[in-house]
GROMACS .gro file of C-alpha atoms in nm:
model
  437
    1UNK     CA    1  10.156   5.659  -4.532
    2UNK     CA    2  10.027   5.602  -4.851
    3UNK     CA    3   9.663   5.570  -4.881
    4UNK     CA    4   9.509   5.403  -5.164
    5UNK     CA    5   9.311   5.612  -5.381
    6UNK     CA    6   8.961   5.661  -5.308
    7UNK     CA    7   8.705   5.459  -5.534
    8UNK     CA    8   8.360   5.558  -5.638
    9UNK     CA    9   8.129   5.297  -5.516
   10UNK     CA   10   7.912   5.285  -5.840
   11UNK     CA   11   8.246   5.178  -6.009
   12UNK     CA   12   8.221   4.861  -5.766
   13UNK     CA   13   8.184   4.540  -5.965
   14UNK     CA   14   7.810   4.380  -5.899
   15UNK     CA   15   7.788   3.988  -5.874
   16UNK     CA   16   7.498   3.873  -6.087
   17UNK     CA   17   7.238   3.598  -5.949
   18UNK     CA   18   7.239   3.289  -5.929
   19UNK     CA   19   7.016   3.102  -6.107
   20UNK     CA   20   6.919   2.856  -5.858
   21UNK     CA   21   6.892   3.116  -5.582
   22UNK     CA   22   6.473   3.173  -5.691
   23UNK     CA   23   6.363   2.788  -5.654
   24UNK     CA   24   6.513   2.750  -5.361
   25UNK     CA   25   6.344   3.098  -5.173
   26UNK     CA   26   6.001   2.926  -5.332
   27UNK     CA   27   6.047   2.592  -5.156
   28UNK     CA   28   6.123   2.786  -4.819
   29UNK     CA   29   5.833   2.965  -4.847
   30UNK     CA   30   5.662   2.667  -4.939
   31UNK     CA   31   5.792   2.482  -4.642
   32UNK     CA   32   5.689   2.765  -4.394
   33UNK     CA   33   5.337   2.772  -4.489
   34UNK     CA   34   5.326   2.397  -4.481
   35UNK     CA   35   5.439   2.375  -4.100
   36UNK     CA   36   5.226   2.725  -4.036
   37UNK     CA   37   4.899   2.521  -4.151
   38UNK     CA   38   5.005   2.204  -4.000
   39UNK     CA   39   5.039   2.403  -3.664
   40UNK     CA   40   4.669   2.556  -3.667
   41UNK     CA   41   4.524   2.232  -3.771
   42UNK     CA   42   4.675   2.117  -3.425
   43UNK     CA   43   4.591   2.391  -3.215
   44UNK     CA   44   4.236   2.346  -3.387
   45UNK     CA   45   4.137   2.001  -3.283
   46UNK     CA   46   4.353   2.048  -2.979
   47UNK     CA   47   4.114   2.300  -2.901
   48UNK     CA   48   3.799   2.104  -3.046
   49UNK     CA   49   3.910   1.823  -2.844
   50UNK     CA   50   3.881   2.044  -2.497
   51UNK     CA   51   3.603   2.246  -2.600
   52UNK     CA   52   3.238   2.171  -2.402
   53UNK     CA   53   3.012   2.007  -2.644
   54UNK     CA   54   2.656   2.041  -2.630
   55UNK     CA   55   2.489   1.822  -2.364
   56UNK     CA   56   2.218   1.562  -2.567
   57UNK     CA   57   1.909   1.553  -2.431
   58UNK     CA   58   1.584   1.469  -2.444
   59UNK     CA   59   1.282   1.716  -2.572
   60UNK     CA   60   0.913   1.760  -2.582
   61UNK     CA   61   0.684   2.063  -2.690
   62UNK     CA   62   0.464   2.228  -2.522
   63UNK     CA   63   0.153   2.176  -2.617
   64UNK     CA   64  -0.192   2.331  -2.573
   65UNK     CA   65  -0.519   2.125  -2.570
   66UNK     CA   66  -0.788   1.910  -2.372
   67UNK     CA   67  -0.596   1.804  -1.954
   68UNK     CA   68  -0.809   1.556  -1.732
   69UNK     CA   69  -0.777   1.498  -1.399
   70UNK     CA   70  -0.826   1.090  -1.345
   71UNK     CA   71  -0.771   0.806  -1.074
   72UNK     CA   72  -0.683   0.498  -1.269
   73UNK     CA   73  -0.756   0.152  -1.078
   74UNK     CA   74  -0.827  -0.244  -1.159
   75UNK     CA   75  -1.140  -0.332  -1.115
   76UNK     CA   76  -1.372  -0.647  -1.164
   77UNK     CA   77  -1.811  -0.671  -1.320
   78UNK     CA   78  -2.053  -0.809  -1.125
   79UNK     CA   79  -2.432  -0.854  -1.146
   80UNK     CA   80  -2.627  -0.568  -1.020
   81UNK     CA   81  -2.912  -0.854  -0.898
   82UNK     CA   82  -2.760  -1.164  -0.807
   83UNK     CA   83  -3.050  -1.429  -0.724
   84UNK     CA   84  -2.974  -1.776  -0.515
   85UNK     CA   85  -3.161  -2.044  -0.508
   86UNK     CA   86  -3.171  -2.275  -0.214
   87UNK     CA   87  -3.320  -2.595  -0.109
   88UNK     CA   88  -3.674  -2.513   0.063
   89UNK     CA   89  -3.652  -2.842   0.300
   90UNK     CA   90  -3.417  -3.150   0.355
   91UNK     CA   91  -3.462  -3.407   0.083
   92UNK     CA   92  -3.229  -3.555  -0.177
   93UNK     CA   93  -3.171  -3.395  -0.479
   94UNK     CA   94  -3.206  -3.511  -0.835
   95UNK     CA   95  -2.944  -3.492  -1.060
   96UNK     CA   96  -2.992  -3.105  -1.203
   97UNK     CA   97  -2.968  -3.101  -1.624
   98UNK     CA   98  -2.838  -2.720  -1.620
   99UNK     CA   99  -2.519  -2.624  -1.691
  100UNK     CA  100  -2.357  -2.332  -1.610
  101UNK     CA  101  -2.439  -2.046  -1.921
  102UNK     CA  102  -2.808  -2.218  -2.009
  103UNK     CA  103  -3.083  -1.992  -2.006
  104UNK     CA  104  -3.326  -2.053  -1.798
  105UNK     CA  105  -3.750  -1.817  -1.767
  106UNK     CA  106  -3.900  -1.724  -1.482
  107UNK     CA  107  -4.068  -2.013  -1.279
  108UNK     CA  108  -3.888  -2.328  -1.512
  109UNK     CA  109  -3.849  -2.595  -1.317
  110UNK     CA  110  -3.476  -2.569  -1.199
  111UNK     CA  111  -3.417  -2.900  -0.967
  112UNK     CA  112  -3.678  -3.181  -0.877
  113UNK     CA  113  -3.619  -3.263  -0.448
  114UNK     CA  114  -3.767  -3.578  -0.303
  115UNK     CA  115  -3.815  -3.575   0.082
  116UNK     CA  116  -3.601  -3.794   0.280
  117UNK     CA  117  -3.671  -4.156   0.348
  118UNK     CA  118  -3.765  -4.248   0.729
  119UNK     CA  119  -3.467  -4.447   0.870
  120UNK     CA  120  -3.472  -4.808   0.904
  121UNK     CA  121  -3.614  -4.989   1.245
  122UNK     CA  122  -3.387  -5.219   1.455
  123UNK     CA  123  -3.590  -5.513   1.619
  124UNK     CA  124  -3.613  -5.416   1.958
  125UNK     CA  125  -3.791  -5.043   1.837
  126UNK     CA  126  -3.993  -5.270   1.626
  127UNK     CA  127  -4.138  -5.521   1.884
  128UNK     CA  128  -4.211  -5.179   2.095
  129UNK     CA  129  -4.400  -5.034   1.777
  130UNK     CA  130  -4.610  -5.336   1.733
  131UNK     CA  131  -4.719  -5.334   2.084
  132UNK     CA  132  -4.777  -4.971   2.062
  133UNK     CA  133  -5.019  -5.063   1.767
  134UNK     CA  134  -5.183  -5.317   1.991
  135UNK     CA  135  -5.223  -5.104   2.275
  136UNK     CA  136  -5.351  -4.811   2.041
  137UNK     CA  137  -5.569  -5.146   1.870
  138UNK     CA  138  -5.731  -5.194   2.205
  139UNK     CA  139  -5.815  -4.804   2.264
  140UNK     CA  140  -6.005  -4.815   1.935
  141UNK     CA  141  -6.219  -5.071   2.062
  142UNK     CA  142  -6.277  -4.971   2.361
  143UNK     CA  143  -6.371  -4.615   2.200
  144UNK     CA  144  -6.618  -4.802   1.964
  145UNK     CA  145  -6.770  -4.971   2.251
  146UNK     CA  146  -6.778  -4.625   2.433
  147UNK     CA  147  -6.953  -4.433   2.118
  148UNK     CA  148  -7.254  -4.732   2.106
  149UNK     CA  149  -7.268  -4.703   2.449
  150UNK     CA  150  -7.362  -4.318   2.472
  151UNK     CA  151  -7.568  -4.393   2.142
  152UNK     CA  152  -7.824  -4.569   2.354
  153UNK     CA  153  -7.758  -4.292   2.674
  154UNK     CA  154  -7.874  -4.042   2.394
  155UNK     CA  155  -8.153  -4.239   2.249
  156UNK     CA  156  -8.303  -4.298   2.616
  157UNK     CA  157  -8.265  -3.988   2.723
  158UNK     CA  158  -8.479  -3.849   2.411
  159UNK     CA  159  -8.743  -4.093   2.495
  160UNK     CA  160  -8.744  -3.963   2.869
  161UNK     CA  161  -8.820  -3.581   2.721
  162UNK     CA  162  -9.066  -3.703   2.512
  163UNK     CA  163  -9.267  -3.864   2.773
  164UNK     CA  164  -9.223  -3.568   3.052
  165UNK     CA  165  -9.328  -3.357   2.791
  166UNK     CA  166  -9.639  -3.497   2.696
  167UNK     CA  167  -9.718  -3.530   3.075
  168UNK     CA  168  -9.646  -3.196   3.102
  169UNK     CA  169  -9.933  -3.116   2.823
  170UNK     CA  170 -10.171  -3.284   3.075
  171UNK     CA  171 -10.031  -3.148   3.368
  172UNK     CA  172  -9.943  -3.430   3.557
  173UNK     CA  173  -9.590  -3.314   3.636
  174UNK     CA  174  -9.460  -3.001   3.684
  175UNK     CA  175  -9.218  -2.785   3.468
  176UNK     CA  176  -8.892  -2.852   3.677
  177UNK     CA  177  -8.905  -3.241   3.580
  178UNK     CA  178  -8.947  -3.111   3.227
  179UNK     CA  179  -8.607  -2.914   3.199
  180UNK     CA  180  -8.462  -3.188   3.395
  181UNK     CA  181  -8.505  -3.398   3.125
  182UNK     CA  182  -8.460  -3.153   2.838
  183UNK     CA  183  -8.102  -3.087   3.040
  184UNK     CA  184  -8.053  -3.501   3.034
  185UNK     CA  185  -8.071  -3.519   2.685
  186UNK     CA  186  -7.838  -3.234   2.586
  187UNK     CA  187  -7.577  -3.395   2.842
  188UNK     CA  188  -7.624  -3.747   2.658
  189UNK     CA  189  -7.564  -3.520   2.358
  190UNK     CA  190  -7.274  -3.421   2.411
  191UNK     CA  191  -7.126  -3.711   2.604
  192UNK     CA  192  -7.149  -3.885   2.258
  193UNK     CA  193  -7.003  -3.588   2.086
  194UNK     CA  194  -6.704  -3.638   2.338
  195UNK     CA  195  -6.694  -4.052   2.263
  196UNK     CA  196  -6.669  -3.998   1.889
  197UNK     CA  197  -6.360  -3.745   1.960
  198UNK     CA  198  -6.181  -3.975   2.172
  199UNK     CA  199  -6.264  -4.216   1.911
  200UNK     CA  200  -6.123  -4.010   1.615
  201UNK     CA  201  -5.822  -3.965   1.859
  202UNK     CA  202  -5.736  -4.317   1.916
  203UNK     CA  203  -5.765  -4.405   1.524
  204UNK     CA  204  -5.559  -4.122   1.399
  205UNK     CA  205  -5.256  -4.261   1.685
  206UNK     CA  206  -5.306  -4.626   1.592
  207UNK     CA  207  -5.232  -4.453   1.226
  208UNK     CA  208  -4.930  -4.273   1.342
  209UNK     CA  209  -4.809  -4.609   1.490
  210UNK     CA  210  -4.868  -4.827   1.163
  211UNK     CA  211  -4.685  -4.531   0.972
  212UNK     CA  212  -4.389  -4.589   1.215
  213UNK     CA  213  -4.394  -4.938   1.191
  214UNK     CA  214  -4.384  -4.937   0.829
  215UNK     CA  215  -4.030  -4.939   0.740
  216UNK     CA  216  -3.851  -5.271   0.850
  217UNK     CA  217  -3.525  -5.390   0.839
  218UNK     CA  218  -3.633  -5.702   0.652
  219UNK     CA  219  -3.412  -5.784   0.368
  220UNK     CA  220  -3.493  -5.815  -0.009
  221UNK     CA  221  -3.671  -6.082  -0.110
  222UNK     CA  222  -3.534  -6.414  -0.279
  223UNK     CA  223  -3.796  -6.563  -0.444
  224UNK     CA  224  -4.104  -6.482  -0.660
  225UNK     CA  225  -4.361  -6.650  -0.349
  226UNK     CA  226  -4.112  -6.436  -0.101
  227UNK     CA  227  -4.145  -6.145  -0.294
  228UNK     CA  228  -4.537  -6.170  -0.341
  229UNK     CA  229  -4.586  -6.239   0.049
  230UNK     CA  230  -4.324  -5.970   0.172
  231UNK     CA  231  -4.497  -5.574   0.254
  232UNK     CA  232  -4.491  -5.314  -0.028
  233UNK     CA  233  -4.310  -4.988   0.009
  234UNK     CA  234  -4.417  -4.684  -0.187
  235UNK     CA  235  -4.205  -4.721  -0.501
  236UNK     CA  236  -4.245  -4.326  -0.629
  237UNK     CA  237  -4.230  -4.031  -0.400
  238UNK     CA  238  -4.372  -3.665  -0.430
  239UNK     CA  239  -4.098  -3.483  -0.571
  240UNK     CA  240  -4.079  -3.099  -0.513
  241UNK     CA  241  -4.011  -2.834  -0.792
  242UNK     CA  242  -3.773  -2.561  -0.736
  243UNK     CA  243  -3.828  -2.301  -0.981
  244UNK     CA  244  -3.618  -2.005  -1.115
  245UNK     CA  245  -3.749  -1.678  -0.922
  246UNK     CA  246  -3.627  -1.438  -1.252
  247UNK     CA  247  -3.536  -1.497  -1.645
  248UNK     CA  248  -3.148  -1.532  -1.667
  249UNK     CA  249  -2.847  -1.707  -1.698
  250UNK     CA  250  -2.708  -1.980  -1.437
  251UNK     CA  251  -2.413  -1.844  -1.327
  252UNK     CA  252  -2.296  -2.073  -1.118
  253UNK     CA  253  -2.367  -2.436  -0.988
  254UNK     CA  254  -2.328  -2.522  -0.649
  255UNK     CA  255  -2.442  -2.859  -0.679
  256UNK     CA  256  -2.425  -3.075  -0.992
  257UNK     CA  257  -2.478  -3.420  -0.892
  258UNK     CA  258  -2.762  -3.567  -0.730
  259UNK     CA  259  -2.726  -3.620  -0.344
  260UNK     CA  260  -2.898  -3.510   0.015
  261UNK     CA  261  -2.903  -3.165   0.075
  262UNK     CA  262  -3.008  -2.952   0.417
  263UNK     CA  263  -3.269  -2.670   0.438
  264UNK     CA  264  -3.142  -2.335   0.288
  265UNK     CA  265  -2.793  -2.497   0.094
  266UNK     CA  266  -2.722  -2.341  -0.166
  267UNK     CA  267  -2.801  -2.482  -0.501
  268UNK     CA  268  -2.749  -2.227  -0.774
  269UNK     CA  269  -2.721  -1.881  -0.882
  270UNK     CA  270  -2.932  -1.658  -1.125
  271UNK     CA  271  -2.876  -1.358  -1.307
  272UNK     CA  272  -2.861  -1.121  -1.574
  273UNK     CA  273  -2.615  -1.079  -1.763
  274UNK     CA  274  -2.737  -0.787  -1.935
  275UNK     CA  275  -2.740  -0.578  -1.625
  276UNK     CA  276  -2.377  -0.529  -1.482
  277UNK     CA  277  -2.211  -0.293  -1.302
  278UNK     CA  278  -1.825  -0.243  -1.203
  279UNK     CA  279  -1.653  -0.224  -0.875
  280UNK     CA  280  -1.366  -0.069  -0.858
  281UNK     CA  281  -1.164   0.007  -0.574
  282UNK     CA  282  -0.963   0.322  -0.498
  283UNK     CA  283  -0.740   0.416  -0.210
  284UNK     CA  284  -0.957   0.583   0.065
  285UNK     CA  285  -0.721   0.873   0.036
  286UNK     CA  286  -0.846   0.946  -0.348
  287UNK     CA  287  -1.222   0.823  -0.262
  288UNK     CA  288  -1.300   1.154  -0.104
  289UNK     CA  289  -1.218   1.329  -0.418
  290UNK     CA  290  -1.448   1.121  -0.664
  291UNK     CA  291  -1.780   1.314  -0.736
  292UNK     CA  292  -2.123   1.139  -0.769
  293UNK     CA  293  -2.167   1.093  -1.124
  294UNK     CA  294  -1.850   1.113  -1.244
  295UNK     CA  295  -1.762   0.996  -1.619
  296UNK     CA  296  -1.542   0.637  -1.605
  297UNK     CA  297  -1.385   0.484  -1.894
  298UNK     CA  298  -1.370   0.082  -1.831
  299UNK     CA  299  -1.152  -0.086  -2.035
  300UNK     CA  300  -1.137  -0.491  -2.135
  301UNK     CA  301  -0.832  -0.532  -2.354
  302UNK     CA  302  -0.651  -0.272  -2.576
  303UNK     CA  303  -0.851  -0.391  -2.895
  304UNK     CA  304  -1.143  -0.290  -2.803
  305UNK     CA  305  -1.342   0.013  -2.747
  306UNK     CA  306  -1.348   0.112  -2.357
  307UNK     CA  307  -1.695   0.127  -2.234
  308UNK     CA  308  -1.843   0.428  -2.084
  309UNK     CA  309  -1.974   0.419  -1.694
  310UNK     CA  310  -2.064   0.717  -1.419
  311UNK     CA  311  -2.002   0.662  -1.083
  312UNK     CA  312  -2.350   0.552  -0.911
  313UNK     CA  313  -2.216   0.522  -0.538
  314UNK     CA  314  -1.909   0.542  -0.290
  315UNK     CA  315  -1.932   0.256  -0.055
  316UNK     CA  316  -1.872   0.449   0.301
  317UNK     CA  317  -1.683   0.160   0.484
  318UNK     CA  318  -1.331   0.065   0.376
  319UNK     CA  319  -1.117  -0.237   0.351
  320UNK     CA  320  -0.762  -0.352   0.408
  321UNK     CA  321  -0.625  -0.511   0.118
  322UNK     CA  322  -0.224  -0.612   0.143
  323UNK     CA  323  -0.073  -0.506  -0.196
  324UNK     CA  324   0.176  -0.637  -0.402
  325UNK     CA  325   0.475  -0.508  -0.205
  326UNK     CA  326   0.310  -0.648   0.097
  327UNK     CA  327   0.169  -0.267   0.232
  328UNK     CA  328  -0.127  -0.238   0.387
  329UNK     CA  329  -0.364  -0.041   0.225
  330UNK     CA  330  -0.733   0.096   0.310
  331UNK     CA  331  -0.944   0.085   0.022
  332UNK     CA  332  -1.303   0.191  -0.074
  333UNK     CA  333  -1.539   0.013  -0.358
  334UNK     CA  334  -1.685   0.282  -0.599
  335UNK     CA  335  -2.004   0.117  -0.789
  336UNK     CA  336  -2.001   0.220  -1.165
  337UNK     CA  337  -2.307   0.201  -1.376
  338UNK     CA  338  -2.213   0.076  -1.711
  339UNK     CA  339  -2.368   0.300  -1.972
  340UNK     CA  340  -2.626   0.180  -2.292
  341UNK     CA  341  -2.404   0.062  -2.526
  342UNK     CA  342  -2.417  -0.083  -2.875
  343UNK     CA  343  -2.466  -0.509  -2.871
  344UNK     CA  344  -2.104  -0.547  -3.017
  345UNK     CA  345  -1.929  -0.322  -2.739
  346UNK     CA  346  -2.157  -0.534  -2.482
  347UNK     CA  347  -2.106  -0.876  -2.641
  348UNK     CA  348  -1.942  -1.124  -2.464
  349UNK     CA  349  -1.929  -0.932  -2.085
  350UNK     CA  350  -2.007  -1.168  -1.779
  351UNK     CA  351  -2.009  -1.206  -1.379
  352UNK     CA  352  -1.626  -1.098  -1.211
  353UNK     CA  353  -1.428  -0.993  -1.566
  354UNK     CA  354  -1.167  -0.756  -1.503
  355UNK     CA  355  -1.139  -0.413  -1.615
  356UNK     CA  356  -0.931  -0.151  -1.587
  357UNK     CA  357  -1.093   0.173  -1.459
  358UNK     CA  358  -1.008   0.556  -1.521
  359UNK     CA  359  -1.246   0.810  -1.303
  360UNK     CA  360  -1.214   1.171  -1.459
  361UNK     CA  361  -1.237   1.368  -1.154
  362UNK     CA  362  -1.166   1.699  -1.383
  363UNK     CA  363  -1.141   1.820  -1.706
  364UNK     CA  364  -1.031   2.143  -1.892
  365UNK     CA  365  -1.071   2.159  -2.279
  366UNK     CA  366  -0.804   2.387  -2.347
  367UNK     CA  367  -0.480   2.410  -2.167
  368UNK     CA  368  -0.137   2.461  -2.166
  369UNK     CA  369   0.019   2.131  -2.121
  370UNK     CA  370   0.385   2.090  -2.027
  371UNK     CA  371   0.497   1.698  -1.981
  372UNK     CA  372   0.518   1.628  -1.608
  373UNK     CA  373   0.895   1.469  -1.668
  374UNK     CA  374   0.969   1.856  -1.703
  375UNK     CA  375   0.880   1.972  -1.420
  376UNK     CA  376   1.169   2.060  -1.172
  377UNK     CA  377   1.123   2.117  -0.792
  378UNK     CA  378   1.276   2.432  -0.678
  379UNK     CA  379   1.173   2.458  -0.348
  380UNK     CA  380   0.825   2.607  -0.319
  381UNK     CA  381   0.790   2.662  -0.703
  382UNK     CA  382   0.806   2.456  -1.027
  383UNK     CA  383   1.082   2.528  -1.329
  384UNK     CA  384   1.118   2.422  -1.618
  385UNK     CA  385   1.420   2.413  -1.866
  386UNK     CA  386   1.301   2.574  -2.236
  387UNK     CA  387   1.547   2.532  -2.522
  388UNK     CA  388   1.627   2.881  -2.690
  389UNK     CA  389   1.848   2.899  -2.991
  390UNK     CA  390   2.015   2.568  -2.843
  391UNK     CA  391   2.080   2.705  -2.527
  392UNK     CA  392   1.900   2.541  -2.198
  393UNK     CA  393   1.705   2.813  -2.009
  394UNK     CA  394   1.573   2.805  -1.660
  395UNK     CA  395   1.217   2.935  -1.645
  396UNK     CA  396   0.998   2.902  -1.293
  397UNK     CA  397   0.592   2.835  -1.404
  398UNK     CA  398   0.256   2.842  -1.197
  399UNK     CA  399   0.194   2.463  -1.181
  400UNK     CA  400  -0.228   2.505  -1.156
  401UNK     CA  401  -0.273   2.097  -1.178
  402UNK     CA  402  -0.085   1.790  -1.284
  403UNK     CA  403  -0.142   1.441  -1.348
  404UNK     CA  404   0.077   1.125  -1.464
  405UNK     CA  405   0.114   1.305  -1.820
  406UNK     CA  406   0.086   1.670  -1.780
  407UNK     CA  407   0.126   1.959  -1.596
  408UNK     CA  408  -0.124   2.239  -1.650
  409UNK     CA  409   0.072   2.618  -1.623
  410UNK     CA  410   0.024   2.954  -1.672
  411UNK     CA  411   0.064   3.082  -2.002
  412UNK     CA  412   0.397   3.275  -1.890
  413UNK     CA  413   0.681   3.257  -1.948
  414UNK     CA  414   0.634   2.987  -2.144
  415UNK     CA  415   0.428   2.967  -2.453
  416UNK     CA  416   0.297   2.644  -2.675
  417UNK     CA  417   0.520   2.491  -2.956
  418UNK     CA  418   0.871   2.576  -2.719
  419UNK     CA  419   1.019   2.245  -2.648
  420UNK     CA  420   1.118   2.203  -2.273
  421UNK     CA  421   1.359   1.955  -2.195
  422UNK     CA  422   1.308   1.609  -2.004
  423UNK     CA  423   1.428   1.462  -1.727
  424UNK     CA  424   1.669   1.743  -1.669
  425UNK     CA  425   2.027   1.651  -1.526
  426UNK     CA  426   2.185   1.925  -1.369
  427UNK     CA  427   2.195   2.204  -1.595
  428UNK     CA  428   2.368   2.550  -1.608
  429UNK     CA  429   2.255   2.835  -1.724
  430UNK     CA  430   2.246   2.908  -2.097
  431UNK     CA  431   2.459   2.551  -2.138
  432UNK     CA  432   2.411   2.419  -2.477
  433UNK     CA  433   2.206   2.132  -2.603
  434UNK     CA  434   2.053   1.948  -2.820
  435UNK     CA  435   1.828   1.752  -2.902
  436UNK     CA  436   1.884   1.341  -2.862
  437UNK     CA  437   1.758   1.137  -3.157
   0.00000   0.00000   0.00000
């Protein structure tokens, strides 16, 4: 077997490159990195996509400065001396010229009351009136008669003790007829002191009579001769004052017509306007916490200044008072002195405006104030969520006192200017957050 001759390998020929081999390696390349980069850009919003976001939420800081403790309620003004005036008798009333507003001094005239007319007389009570005035006619004369009568008893019996006595100077009678005689005259004395009595009597009830009989159910005259002929009644009447018992305001008028009134009806009422006080009333629950003298802020409207009060008294007897989801509720009137205050801040203030009321039952100048819509129960204890390089952290606080604001904590853990978040939802751990616009 012939074998072929052995050739050197560096004799082999060598095929030289193409020249289009080198552009086409590049586009490969190319092509490779282009579906390499394509692929991460997937997998990175694929994963963006999936990944937990940070939960928005709402923040506030913590914050240190002045924390009251207050019990805010409605509340109404009122006069602290409210003075009524009433109608001293029956009568009819004039028509009053005050309105409600005028001011009026102490003792103006307020109201002018007449008495009341007599009511009118049928015929039959009128026959029996005249023959009352007869009869009572009759009595007087008979009384006149009486009087001369013990007139001339009197003047006898003085002429009797005259005589006896000047027989008794001669002593031609003894000293028994004398006081018999002295005792005569003294009884004819005052026999005619009892005849002019029952004389006076009978003339003042023929009066009474006459007055009785003097209004009559005749009709009004229709003539000038009728008119002359026909009796006269009194044509003005005594008219009675009522005056104003203090320098005021009316407040109100019960009565602003003319027309008969009873005794004691109300007529008016008088006050001062400068001197008010507020009533406010406060669940019996929170009364027992409100101190004597404590500061109250009363405000009108939310343009203008609140006025400044302290709590005068706590009414001891409460009061059910339905509110307005139809729950019965006991309730207690505080009494608020209204401060001094300048004329503008007093200016225009009357009888029942409402105000609205905040008692300060407490108050700490410097504190560290967390928003109570941080504050999370956790059983026994208070936590509250503190942002920390926007992670949510869990942090349990001394809650020392709280109102509708703030909560008032312990300086640890947390410190002032750390923002807490609000209204927590259920949060985890070191979950991130941030902060909703």
């Amino acid at each position: 077997m012939i074998r072929p001759a052995d050739t050197p390998t560096d004799t082999l020929p060598v095929t030289p490159p193409s020249p289009t081999a080198k552009p086409a390696r590049r586009a490969h390349i190319w092509r490779w990195l282009a579906w390499s980069t394509s692929g991460l850009l997937a997998l990175t919003a694929l994963w963006w996509s999936f990944a937990p976001r940070p939960l928005a939420v709402d923040v506030a800081p913590v914050t240190q400065g002045p924390f009251e403790q207050s019990i805010e309620e409605d509340g109404q003004l009122r006069l602290k001396a409210r003075y009524g005036v009433a109608a001293p008798m029956a009568g009819q009333l004039q028509r009053p010229s005050l309105q409600v507003g005028d001011r009026v001094e102490k003792n103006q005239v307020l109201a002018w009351l007449a008495p009341l007319a007599s009511s009118l007389i049928d015929p039959r009570n009128q026959s029996v009136l005249r023959q009352r005035v007869g009869r009572d006619q009759a009595a007087l004369q008979a009384a006149n008669a009486r009087v001369a009568q013990l007139q001339v008893a009197l003047e006898q019996a003085r002429l009797q003790a005259q005589r006896t006595a000047q027989l008794a100077q001669q002593n031609f009678i003894n000293e028994a007829a004398l006081d018999q005689a002295l005792g005569n005259e003294r009884v004819a004395a005052q026999a005619l002191e009892a005849g002019r009595a029952e004389w006076r009597a009978a003339q003042f009830s023929l009066a009474e009579w006459q007055a009785a009989l003097g209004q009559t159910t005749a009709t009004a005259p229709t003539d000038a001769q009728t008119a002359a002929t026909a009796p006269t009644a009194p044509t003005a009447q005594r008219l009675i004052p009522i005056t104003s018992p203090i320098s005021g305001q009316v407040i109100q008028l019960h009565l602003s017509s003319a027309g008969p009134v009873t005794a004691g009806q109300a007529l008016l009422d008088i006050g001062d306007v400068t001197a008010l006080e507020a009533v406010i009333d406060v669940l019996s629950s929170d009364a027992r916490h409100i101190p004597t003298g404590a500061p109250v802020a009363l405000s009108l409207d939310a343009h203008q200044a609140p006025l400044a009060g302290r709590v005068r008294r706590i009414e001891p007897t409460a009061f059910t008072r339905v509110s307005a989801l139809g729950i019965e509720e006991q309730r207690v009137n505080v009494l608020v002195d209204l401060l001094p205050a300048s004329p503008e801040g007093a200016l225009g203030l009357g009888d029942g405006f409402r105000v609205e009321a905040r008692i300060v039952l407490s108050r700490v100048d410097q504190a560290l104030r967390v928003p109570s819509a941080a504050l999370v129960r956790d059983g026994k204890d208070w936590r509250v969520w503190v942002i920390h390089n926007g992670h949510a952290q869990s942090r349990q606080v001394l809650l020392k006192d709280r109102n509708a604001e703030f909560g008032v904590i312990e300086p640890r853990p947390v410190k002032a200017c750390e923002r807490v978040v609000l209204y927590p939802a259920p949060l985890k751990e070191n979950q991130r957050v941030k902060a909703s616009k």
